Coordinates of C-alpha atoms in Angstrom, one line a residue:
Chain A
M1 CA 18.1 -16.6 -2.3
R2 CA 19.2 -16.9 1.2
P3 CA 18.7 -19.8 3.2
S4 CA 17.5 -20.5 6.6
P5 CA 16.1 -23.7 7.9
S6 CA 12.7 -24.4 9.2
P7 CA 11.5 -24.9 12.4
R8 CA 10.7 -28.8 11.4
V9 CA 14.7 -29.0 11.5
T10 CA 16.0 -28.1 15.1
A11 CA 12.4 -29.9 15.9
Y12 CA 12.9 -33.3 14.2
A13 CA 16.4 -33.9 15.1
G14 CA 15.9 -32.7 19.0
L15 CA 12.8 -35.7 18.6
T16 CA 15.3 -38.3 16.8
A17 CA 17.3 -37.2 19.2
I18 CA 15.6 -38.1 22.9
F19 CA 14.1 -40.9 21.0
L20 CA 17.4 -42.0 20.6
F21 CA 18.9 -41.5 23.7
A22 CA 15.6 -43.1 24.9
A23 CA 16.1 -46.4 23.1
L24 CA 19.7 -46.6 24.4
A25 CA 18.9 -46.2 28.2
L26 CA 16.0 -48.1 27.8
R27 CA 17.5 -51.0 25.9
R28 CA 14.4 -50.3 23.5
P29 CA 14.9 -50.7 19.7
E30 CA 10.5 -50.1 19.3
L31 CA 12.3 -46.6 20.2
A32 CA 14.4 -46.6 17.8
V33 CA 12.0 -46.9 15.3
L34 CA 10.5 -43.9 16.7
A35 CA 13.0 -42.1 15.7
L36 CA 13.2 -43.5 12.0
P37 CA 10.6 -41.1 10.2
F38 CA 12.3 -38.1 11.6
A39 CA 15.8 -38.7 11.3
L40 CA 15.3 -40.1 7.6
P41 CA 13.7 -37.2 5.7
L42 CA 15.7 -35.1 7.4
G43 CA 19.4 -36.5 6.6
V44 CA 17.8 -37.3 2.9
G45 CA 16.8 -33.9 2.6
L46 CA 18.9 -32.1 3.9
R47 CA 21.5 -33.4 1.8
L48 CA 19.5 -32.9 -1.3
A49 CA 18.5 -29.1 -0.8
R50 CA 19.6 -26.8 -3.4
A51 CA 18.9 -23.7 -4.1
P52 CA 16.6 -22.3 -6.2
S53 CA 17.2 -19.6 -8.9
V54 CA 14.0 -17.9 -9.0
R55 CA 13.6 -15.5 -12.0
V56 CA 10.9 -13.0 -11.4
Q57 CA 10.0 -10.0 -14.2
V58 CA 6.7 -7.5 -14.0
E59 CA 5.1 -5.5 -15.9
V60 CA 3.1 -2.6 -15.8
E61 CA 0.1 -2.2 -18.1
R62 CA 1.2 1.9 -18.1
A63 CA 3.1 4.6 -16.5
T64 CA 0.2 6.5 -16.3
A65 CA -3.4 6.6 -15.4
L66 CA -6.5 8.7 -13.8
E67 CA -7.5 7.7 -9.7
Q68 CA -9.8 4.8 -10.0
D69 CA -8.8 3.4 -13.3
E70 CA -7.8 -0.3 -13.6
L71 CA -4.4 -1.5 -14.8
E72 CA -3.2 -4.6 -15.3
V73 CA 0.7 -5.8 -13.7
E74 CA 2.0 -8.9 -15.1
L75 CA 4.5 -11.4 -13.0
T76 CA 6.4 -13.9 -15.1
V77 CA 8.0 -16.2 -12.6
S78 CA 11.1 -19.3 -14.5
S79 CA 13.2 -21.4 -12.7
D80 CA 15.6 -23.3 -14.6
A81 CA 15.5 -26.2 -11.4
P82 CA 12.1 -27.4 -10.3
V83 CA 10.4 -25.4 -6.7
E84 CA 8.5 -27.5 -4.4
R85 CA 6.9 -24.1 -3.3
L86 CA 7.3 -20.7 -4.3
E87 CA 6.0 -18.2 -2.5
L88 CA 5.4 -15.1 -4.1
V89 CA 4.6 -11.5 -2.8
L90 CA 4.1 -8.4 -5.0
V91 CA 3.8 -5.6 -2.0
V92 CA 1.0 -3.1 -3.7
P93 CA 1.6 0.1 -2.3
E94 CA -1.4 2.3 0.3
G95 CA -3.1 3.9 -2.7
L96 CA -3.3 1.1 -5.4
E97 CA -6.1 -2.2 -4.6
V98 CA -6.2 -5.8 -5.8
V99 CA -9.2 -6.4 -8.0
S100 CA -8.9 -9.6 -9.5
G101 CA -6.1 -12.6 -9.1
A102 CA -3.9 -12.4 -6.2
N103 CA -0.6 -10.8 -5.5
A104 CA 0.4 -13.6 -2.5
Q105 CA 0.9 -16.8 -4.5
S106 CA 2.2 -20.2 -3.7
L107 CA 3.3 -21.7 -7.0
R108 CA 5.1 -24.7 -8.1
L109 CA 7.6 -25.1 -10.7
G110 CA 9.1 -27.8 -12.7
W111 CA 12.2 -27.6 -15.1
E112 CA 12.9 -24.8 -17.1
D113 CA 9.4 -23.6 -16.1
E114 CA 8.0 -20.9 -16.5
R115 CA 4.4 -19.7 -14.9
T116 CA 2.9 -15.9 -16.0
L117 CA 0.9 -14.6 -13.3
E118 CA -2.2 -11.6 -14.1
L119 CA -3.3 -9.2 -11.4
R120 CA -5.7 -6.3 -11.7
L121 CA -4.7 -3.0 -9.9
R122 CA -7.2 0.1 -9.3
C123 CA -5.9 3.1 -8.6
V124 CA -7.4 4.1 -4.9
R125 CA -5.8 7.6 -4.9
W126 CA -3.4 9.6 -6.4
G127 CA 0.6 9.6 -6.0
N128 CA 3.9 8.5 -7.4
Y129 CA 4.6 4.6 -6.6
Q130 CA 6.7 2.5 -7.6
L131 CA 5.8 -1.5 -8.0
G132 CA 7.8 -4.1 -8.7
D133 CA 8.7 -5.1 -4.8
I134 CA 9.0 -9.0 -4.8
R135 CA 9.5 -11.3 -1.6
L136 CA 9.8 -15.1 -2.6
R137 CA 9.9 -17.3 -0.2
A138 CA 10.9 -21.0 -1.5
R139 CA 10.9 -23.5 0.0
D140 CA 12.5 -27.9 -0.7
R141 CA 10.4 -30.6 -0.8
L142 CA 10.5 -31.9 2.6
G143 CA 9.6 -28.4 3.6
L144 CA 13.1 -28.6 5.3
T145 CA 15.1 -25.4 4.4
V146 CA 13.2 -22.1 3.2
W147 CA 14.6 -19.6 0.8
E148 CA 14.1 -16.2 1.4
S149 CA 14.8 -13.1 -1.2
R150 CA 12.9 -9.8 -1.8
L151 CA 13.5 -8.7 -5.2
D152 CA 13.3 -5.4 -6.6
R153 CA 11.7 -4.6 -9.7
K154 CA 11.2 -0.9 -10.2
Q155 CA 8.2 0.3 -12.2
R156 CA 7.4 2.9 -11.4
L157 CA 3.6 4.2 -11.7
R158 CA 1.7 7.6 -11.8
V159 CA -2.0 7.9 -10.7
Y160 CA -3.0 11.6 -11.5
P161 CA -5.5 12.9 -9.6
L162 CA -9.1 12.6 -11.5
P163 CA -10.2 15.7 -12.4
E164 CA -13.8 18.1 -10.6
T165 CA -15.8 18.7 -13.8
L166 CA -15.5 22.8 -13.6
R167 CA -17.4 24.3 -16.3
R168 CA -16.4 28.5 -15.9
I169 CA -13.7 29.5 -13.2
V170 CA -12.6 32.4 -11.5
R171 CA -11.9 35.5 -13.3
P172 CA -8.8 36.9 -12.9
V173 CA -8.8 41.1 -12.0
S174 CA -5.9 42.1 -13.5
T175 CA -4.5 40.9 -17.1
Q176 CA -1.4 40.5 -18.5
L177 CA 0.2 41.1 -21.8
Y178 CA 0.2 38.4 -23.6
A179 CA -2.9 37.1 -25.9
G180 CA -5.1 34.9 -23.9
N181 CA -9.0 34.1 -23.9
E182 CA -9.1 36.6 -20.5
V183 CA -11.1 39.7 -21.7
A184 CA -9.2 42.2 -20.0
R185 CA -11.0 46.1 -18.7
Q186 CA -8.4 47.9 -20.8
K187 CA -9.6 49.2 -24.7
G188 CA -7.5 49.0 -27.4
E189 CA -7.6 46.1 -30.3
G190 CA -9.8 43.1 -29.5
M191 CA -13.6 41.3 -30.1
E192 CA -15.9 42.3 -27.2
F193 CA -16.6 46.2 -27.6
A194 CA -16.3 48.5 -25.1
D195 CA -17.2 51.4 -25.6
L196 CA -18.1 54.5 -28.4
R197 CA -15.8 58.0 -28.7
L198 CA -15.5 60.5 -30.5
F199 CA -13.0 59.9 -33.8
A200 CA -9.4 60.4 -33.3
P201 CA -6.1 60.9 -36.1
G202 CA -5.1 57.7 -36.8
D203 CA -8.1 55.7 -36.2
R204 CA -8.5 53.1 -38.6
V205 CA -11.7 54.0 -40.5
R206 CA -12.7 49.7 -39.9
S207 CA -13.9 50.6 -36.6
I208 CA -15.7 54.0 -37.4
N209 CA -18.8 52.7 -35.6
W210 CA -21.0 54.3 -38.9
R211 CA -24.3 53.8 -37.5
A212 CA -23.9 55.6 -34.3
S213 CA -22.1 58.8 -36.5
A214 CA -25.2 58.8 -38.2
R215 CA -26.9 59.3 -35.6
R216 CA -24.2 61.9 -34.0
D217 CA -23.4 63.9 -37.1
E218 CA -20.6 63.3 -36.1
L219 CA -17.8 60.7 -36.6
V220 CA -17.8 57.7 -34.0
V221 CA -15.4 55.1 -33.7
N222 CA -15.9 51.2 -31.4
E223 CA -13.8 50.6 -28.6
R224 CA -13.2 46.9 -27.4
H225 CA -11.2 44.6 -25.2
P226 CA -8.2 42.8 -26.3
E227 CA -8.1 39.6 -25.2
R228 CA -5.4 39.1 -22.9
N229 CA -3.5 36.1 -20.8
A230 CA -3.4 36.0 -17.3
D231 CA -0.9 35.0 -14.6
V232 CA -2.6 32.8 -12.0
I233 CA -1.1 31.1 -9.0
L234 CA -2.7 28.1 -7.7
F235 CA -1.5 28.1 -3.6
L236 CA -1.7 25.0 -2.0
D237 CA -1.7 24.3 1.8
T238 CA 0.9 21.1 3.2
F239 CA 0.5 22.3 6.5
A240 CA -1.8 20.1 7.5
D241 CA -4.7 18.1 7.0
A242 CA -8.0 15.8 8.0
R243 CA -8.0 12.2 7.2
S244 CA -11.1 10.1 8.0
G245 CA -10.5 6.9 6.7
E246 CA -8.9 6.9 3.1
R247 CA -10.2 10.9 2.6
S248 CA -8.4 13.1 3.2
T249 CA -8.7 17.5 3.0
L250 CA -5.2 16.8 1.1
D251 CA -6.6 14.5 -1.3
L252 CA -9.5 16.8 -2.0
A253 CA -6.8 19.6 -2.4
V254 CA -4.8 18.0 -5.1
R255 CA -8.1 17.1 -7.0
A256 CA -9.0 20.7 -7.0
T257 CA -5.4 22.7 -7.7
A258 CA -5.0 19.8 -10.6
T259 CA -7.6 20.6 -12.1
L260 CA -8.2 24.5 -11.6
A261 CA -4.3 24.5 -13.9
A262 CA -5.9 22.7 -16.5
R263 CA -8.8 24.9 -16.6
Y264 CA -6.7 27.9 -16.8
L265 CA -4.4 26.1 -19.2
E266 CA -6.7 26.0 -21.1
R267 CA -7.4 29.8 -21.3
R268 CA -3.8 30.0 -22.5
D269 CA -3.3 31.8 -18.8
R270 CA 0.4 31.7 -17.1
V271 CA 0.3 29.0 -14.1
G272 CA 2.7 28.5 -11.4
L273 CA 2.2 26.6 -8.4
V274 CA 3.1 27.2 -4.4
S275 CA 3.0 23.7 -2.2
F276 CA 3.6 26.1 1.2
G277 CA 3.7 23.3 3.7
G278 CA 6.3 22.0 6.0
V279 CA 8.8 21.9 3.1
L280 CA 7.9 24.3 0.6
R281 CA 7.7 23.8 -3.0
W282 CA 6.7 25.9 -6.4
L283 CA 6.9 25.8 -10.6
T284 CA 7.1 29.6 -11.7
P285 CA 4.3 30.4 -13.9
G286 CA 4.2 28.9 -17.2
M287 CA 2.1 27.7 -20.4
G288 CA 1.3 25.0 -22.3
S289 CA 0.6 20.9 -21.9
T290 CA 4.3 20.6 -20.1
Q291 CA 3.4 23.2 -17.6
R292 CA 0.0 21.3 -17.3
Y293 CA 2.4 18.4 -16.6
R294 CA 4.8 19.9 -14.5
I295 CA 2.5 21.0 -12.0
V296 CA 0.5 17.3 -11.7
D297 CA 3.7 15.7 -11.4
A298 CA 4.6 18.5 -8.4
L299 CA 1.2 18.1 -6.9
L300 CA 1.6 13.9 -6.9
E301 CA 4.9 14.8 -4.5
S302 CA 2.7 16.3 -2.0
E303 CA 2.6 15.6 1.1
I304 CA 2.0 16.7 4.9
V305 CA 5.2 17.6 6.3
F306 CA 4.6 18.5 9.7
N307 CA 7.2 21.5 10.5
Y308 CA 7.3 23.6 13.5
A309 CA 9.1 26.8 12.0
W310 CA 7.2 29.3 11.7
K311 CA 6.4 30.8 7.6
D312 CA 5.3 33.4 5.7
V313 CA 5.7 34.7 2.2
S314 CA 8.8 35.9 2.2
V315 CA 9.8 32.7 2.1
I316 CA 8.4 32.1 -1.7
P317 CA 10.2 33.6 -4.5
A318 CA 9.5 36.6 -5.6
R319 CA 9.3 35.4 -9.6
V320 CA 6.8 32.8 -8.4
L321 CA 4.6 35.2 -7.5
P322 CA 3.9 37.7 -10.5
P323 CA 2.7 41.3 -10.0
Q324 CA -1.4 41.9 -10.2
A325 CA -1.7 38.1 -10.2
L326 CA -4.5 36.0 -9.5
I327 CA -3.6 33.4 -6.4
V328 CA -5.7 30.9 -5.9
A329 CA -5.3 28.8 -2.6
V330 CA -6.5 25.5 -1.5
T331 CA -6.3 25.1 1.4
P332 CA -8.5 23.1 4.3
L333 CA -7.3 26.9 6.9
L334 CA -6.0 24.8 9.9
D335 CA -2.7 26.2 10.5
D336 CA -2.2 29.5 11.1
R337 CA 0.7 29.6 9.1
A338 CA -1.3 29.3 5.7
V339 CA -3.7 31.7 7.3
E340 CA -1.6 34.6 8.3
A341 CA 0.5 34.5 4.9
L342 CA -2.6 34.4 2.8
A343 CA -4.3 37.5 5.0
D344 CA -0.8 38.7 4.4
L345 CA -1.1 38.3 0.3
R346 CA -3.8 39.8 0.2
A347 CA -2.2 42.8 2.4
R348 CA 0.0 43.2 -1.1
R349 CA -2.4 43.8 -3.1
Y350 CA -2.4 40.5 -4.8
D351 CA -5.8 39.1 -6.4
L352 CA -7.0 36.5 -3.8
A353 CA -9.7 33.9 -3.7
I354 CA -10.1 31.0 -1.4
V355 CA -11.6 27.9 -2.0
E356 CA -11.3 25.9 1.8
V357 CA -11.5 22.8 1.6
S358 CA -13.4 22.5 5.0
P359 CA -12.1 19.9 7.6
V360 CA -15.5 19.9 9.4
G361 CA -16.9 16.8 7.9
F362 CA -13.7 15.4 8.4
T363 CA -14.4 15.4 12.6
E364 CA -16.1 14.8 15.2
P365 CA -17.3 16.0 17.8
G366 CA -16.9 13.9 20.6
Q367 CA -19.4 12.8 23.1
S368 CA -19.0 14.7 26.2
E369 CA -20.1 18.1 26.7
A370 CA -16.7 20.0 27.0
D371 CA -15.9 17.8 23.6
K372 CA -18.9 18.8 21.9
L373 CA -18.7 22.7 23.4
A374 CA -14.8 22.5 21.8
H375 CA -16.2 21.3 18.6
R376 CA -18.3 24.7 18.0
L377 CA -15.9 26.8 19.7
W378 CA -14.0 25.4 16.8
V379 CA -15.9 25.7 14.3
L380 CA -17.3 29.7 15.3
R381 CA -13.2 29.8 15.0
R382 CA -13.5 29.0 11.6
D383 CA -16.8 30.9 10.7
E384 CA -14.0 33.5 12.2
I385 CA -11.4 33.5 9.7
R386 CA -13.5 33.2 7.2
A387 CA -15.3 36.4 7.7
R388 CA -11.7 38.2 8.2
Y389 CA -10.9 37.0 4.3
E390 CA -14.1 38.7 3.4
R391 CA -13.4 42.1 4.9
L392 CA -10.3 41.8 3.1
G393 CA -12.0 41.8 0.0
V394 CA -10.9 38.0 -0.7
A395 CA -13.8 35.3 -1.2
V396 CA -13.9 32.8 0.6
A397 CA -15.5 29.0 -0.4
S398 CA -16.1 26.5 1.4
W399 CA -16.0 23.2 -0.8
S400 CA -16.7 19.7 0.9
D401 CA -16.2 16.5 -1.3
D402 CA -20.5 16.2 -1.8
A403 CA -20.6 19.0 -3.4
P404 CA -19.5 19.7 -7.1
L405 CA -16.3 22.0 -7.3
D406 CA -18.4 24.0 -10.3
A407 CA -21.0 25.0 -7.3
V408 CA -19.0 26.3 -5.3
L409 CA -16.2 28.5 -7.1
E410 CA -19.7 30.1 -8.4
G411 CA -19.9 31.9 -5.1
V412 CA -16.6 32.9 -5.5
R413 CA -17.5 34.6 -8.3
A414 CA -20.9 36.2 -7.5
F415 CA -18.7 37.0 -4.0
R416 CA -15.8 38.7 -6.6
R417 CA -18.6 40.5 -8.4
H418 CA -20.0 41.8 -5.6
A419 CA -16.8 43.6 -4.4
Q420 CA -15.8 44.9 -8.4
I421 CA -18.9 47.1 -8.0
S422 CA -19.1 48.0 -4.4
R423 CA -15.7 49.4 -5.9
V424 CA -16.7 51.1 -8.6
Chain B
M1 CA -5.4 -32.2 16.9
A2 CA -7.4 -34.7 15.6
G3 CA -4.1 -37.1 14.9
A4 CA -3.4 -36.3 18.3
V5 CA -6.3 -37.0 20.2
G6 CA -7.1 -40.1 17.9
T7 CA -3.2 -41.2 18.5
G8 CA -3.6 -40.9 22.3
A9 CA -6.9 -42.7 22.6
W10 CA -5.7 -46.2 19.9
L11 CA -2.6 -46.0 23.0
A12 CA -5.0 -45.8 25.5
V13 CA -6.9 -48.6 24.3
I14 CA -3.9 -50.7 23.7
A15 CA -2.1 -49.9 27.7
E16 CA -3.0 -52.5 30.4
D17 CA -2.6 -51.1 33.7
G18 CA -5.6 -48.9 34.0
Y19 CA -3.4 -45.8 35.7
L20 CA -1.3 -46.0 32.5
V21 CA -4.5 -45.1 30.9
R22 CA -5.2 -42.8 32.7
A23 CA -1.8 -41.4 32.3
T24 CA -2.3 -41.7 28.5
L25 CA -5.9 -39.9 28.1
L26 CA -4.2 -37.5 30.6
A27 CA -0.8 -37.5 27.5
A28 CA -2.8 -37.0 25.0
F29 CA -5.7 -34.1 26.3
V30 CA -2.1 -32.4 27.0
A31 CA -0.8 -32.9 23.6
A32 CA -3.9 -31.6 22.0
A33 CA -4.1 -28.3 23.8
L34 CA -0.2 -28.0 23.3
L35 CA -1.2 -28.2 19.8
A36 CA -4.2 -26.3 19.5
G37 CA -2.5 -23.2 21.5
G38 CA 0.6 -23.6 19.2
L39 CA -1.2 -23.3 16.3
V40 CA -3.3 -20.9 17.3
L41 CA -0.8 -18.4 18.2
R42 CA 1.5 -20.0 15.5
K43 CA 4.7 -21.2 17.5
P44 CA 6.2 -23.8 16.1
L45 CA 8.6 -24.9 19.1
V46 CA 5.5 -26.1 20.8
I47 CA 5.1 -29.3 17.9
P48 CA 8.2 -31.3 19.5
G49 CA 7.2 -30.8 22.7
A50 CA 3.8 -32.2 22.2
I51 CA 4.9 -35.4 20.2
C52 CA 7.5 -36.5 23.0
I53 CA 4.0 -36.4 25.3
L54 CA 2.6 -37.7 23.0
A55 CA 4.8 -40.5 23.4
A56 CA 5.0 -40.9 26.7
P57 CA 2.9 -42.8 28.2
Y58 CA 4.0 -45.5 25.1
V59 CA 7.6 -45.3 26.6
A60 CA 6.4 -46.1 30.0
A61 CA 4.4 -49.0 28.7
L62 CA 7.6 -49.9 27.2
G63 CA 9.6 -49.8 30.0
F64 CA 6.8 -51.2 32.5
E65 CA 4.9 -53.2 30.5
I66 CA 5.2 -54.8 27.9
D67 CA 7.7 -57.2 27.3
G68 CA 9.9 -58.8 24.3
I69 CA 9.4 -56.9 20.9
D70 CA 5.9 -54.9 20.1
T71 CA 5.0 -54.4 16.7
R72 CA 3.3 -52.0 16.9
A73 CA 5.9 -49.3 16.8
P74 CA 5.9 -48.1 13.2
L75 CA 2.5 -47.8 13.4
L76 CA 2.6 -45.1 16.0
A77 CA 5.9 -43.2 14.4
A78 CA 4.0 -42.5 11.5
L79 CA 1.1 -41.5 13.4
L80 CA 3.2 -39.4 15.3
F81 CA 4.8 -38.4 12.5
A82 CA 1.6 -37.3 10.8
V83 CA 0.6 -35.5 13.5
A84 CA 4.1 -33.9 13.8
E85 CA 3.8 -33.1 9.1
L86 CA -0.1 -32.1 9.5
A87 CA 0.6 -29.0 12.3
Y88 CA 3.7 -27.8 10.6
W89 CA 1.5 -28.1 7.2
S90 CA -1.4 -26.1 9.0
L91 CA 1.0 -23.4 10.2
E92 CA 2.0 -23.1 6.4
L93 CA -0.1 -23.1 4.4
R94 CA -2.0 -20.6 6.7
G95 CA -2.4 -16.8 5.3
T96 CA -3.1 -15.4 2.6
L97 CA -1.7 -16.7 0.0
A98 CA -3.5 -18.2 -3.3
D99 CA -2.4 -21.7 -3.0
E100 CA -2.1 -23.5 -6.9
P101 CA -4.8 -26.3 -7.5
G102 CA -3.9 -30.0 -6.4
T103 CA -1.5 -28.3 -3.4
Y104 CA -3.0 -29.8 -0.9
L105 CA -3.3 -32.9 -2.5
R106 CA 0.5 -33.5 -3.4
R107 CA 1.1 -32.9 0.2
V108 CA -1.7 -36.1 1.0
A109 CA -0.1 -37.6 -1.0
L110 CA 3.6 -37.1 0.6
L111 CA 2.7 -37.6 4.2
A112 CA 0.8 -40.7 3.0
G113 CA 3.3 -42.3 1.0
L114 CA 6.3 -40.8 4.2
A115 CA 4.1 -42.5 6.2
V116 CA 3.7 -45.8 4.3
A117 CA 7.6 -45.7 4.2
T118 CA 8.0 -45.4 7.6
I119 CA 5.9 -48.1 8.5
A120 CA 8.0 -50.4 6.2
G121 CA 11.4 -49.5 7.3
G122 CA 10.1 -49.7 11.1
T123 CA 8.9 -53.1 10.5
V124 CA 12.2 -53.8 8.7
V125 CA 13.9 -52.2 11.7
L126 CA 12.1 -54.2 14.1
A127 CA 11.9 -57.6 12.0
V128 CA 16.4 -57.4 11.4
V129 CA 16.4 -56.5 15.5
E130 CA 14.5 -59.6 16.1
G131 CA 17.0 -61.7 14.0
V132 CA 20.4 -60.6 15.8
A133 CA 19.1 -60.0 19.2
A134 CA 20.5 -63.2 20.4
R135 CA 23.3 -62.3 19.3
G136 CA 25.5 -61.1 22.8
V137 CA 26.7 -57.4 23.8
A138 CA 29.1 -57.3 20.6
I139 CA 25.5 -56.5 18.6
D140 CA 24.0 -54.3 20.8
L141 CA 27.5 -52.0 21.5
L142 CA 27.1 -51.8 17.4
G143 CA 23.3 -51.0 18.1
A144 CA 24.5 -48.6 20.7
A145 CA 27.7 -47.0 18.5
A146 CA 25.3 -46.7 14.9
A147 CA 21.9 -44.2 17.3
V148 CA 24.9 -42.1 18.7
G149 CA 26.9 -42.2 15.9
A150 CA 23.6 -41.2 13.4
I151 CA 23.1 -38.6 15.9
A152 CA 26.3 -37.2 15.4
L153 CA 25.6 -37.2 11.6
L154 CA 22.4 -34.9 12.1
A155 CA 23.9 -32.9 14.5
L156 CA 26.8 -32.0 12.2
A157 CA 24.1 -31.8 9.2
V158 CA 22.4 -29.3 11.5
G159 CA 25.1 -27.3 12.4
K160 CA 25.7 -27.0 8.8
R161 CA 22.4 -26.0 7.8
T162 CA 21.5 -23.6 10.9
G163 CA 25.1 -22.2 11.1

């Protein structure tokens, strides 16, 4: 621990000198007596001060948690020699908050003493956190010397975003070759009835529809839709976000993306991730629970990085965007680069659906008439962007945190149903 | 703050000359105001200044009014020390730290112990001084050398710690 004198030392030394010099100058022993209470503690205290050896261990109840979860953190403080006053602060990162106990405490330790401090933290926001940044300050009995140190007992804590309730998802237009839960548009071996056709050599006998054959007086077989999986790319826009207090569009977007990833992976779809922003990050499509954790871990690293470089979809590796993949974009539609990139993806004939995390609720129109007009123009421009996507056949659902994601996605599904009929 | 005001009031009470009484009250007011400012702005540097201002009228009284050994000096020393310690403690204990139960009691006990030791030690010093006062210039020189030596030792100790 690094020692430093407390402000008392120089003050008491100065007072002692002043009173003693005054005593000598005025030849008054009473002034020497005034110096006594400042001189004696100083001499004795500095002589007896010994650097404390304090050990601190940090234990976090678990390494992973969900948003709004509470978890216990245990600090074990021990020392061989007495410490009159040990001030201990566990720095709690932004995004976590102390529910009970105190992260800043003062202790008095005796000979070979050990204390355990317990505190309860609430995970307010998703993210990757490092717990264990501890600041120590020890004082001697007379408060003349201060020892300070900083300990780094790294304990990693991953707080996953709270999943949204989502019963139904946006179904892809095209499916892939592997078996899955999505009823394909193609005909083949499957469960779902598709159509009837005349028997052809090579058809299995069990596929003959005897009832229909009896009516038509010729052999008719059932055709079925196979169940296939789909490729789904979750496109997270991290160019910009709107923030109000502790809420931000990025928080909502990450929560929605994590929920969508989980739901698609449950259906045995291959899911990939593109975090398109100041820093481009991607995950190639994959299946299973491993992919789910990879996606969520990647989402925890999401942050807004300001970057003025123009980016389009050509910077995304081709293998990340498989042909006929469904792209679900989660974006606040605040940055023109993201807006253009999505239009570009549609132009490349990707099946695209957009969940717009609305930034309107995060902004205030302002007081002056000019501010109000500017706000109205901004809202109108956003409407125009949405209308532009709809003209391109892209469903856009506007989501704010006061509405369930399920209801918002229902709007996307309805739009896509309508679009399919109009194409036929 | 209350300690500073109380000490100033007591010094005003024991001062005899009217001019000195007014000066003492003024000094007490200035010292208390300085202390209050320092505590609010968290500037420990003002504490020794406030103590000096608080003690200044007594030094003046010793120079102009009081003849012979003043036996009230140990009490005043304890009061000044208590004011300084309380001011430092109020700075140290302020903040968001949760203190263990008994912290304040231990501090008050320590302060009381130091104050009592100051009074006892000061009384002994004054008694010794009174006993050797008539022994001549050699004793005076010895006392002066002891004072200078004490200052030098403290300066060395402080310099070693702060250096």
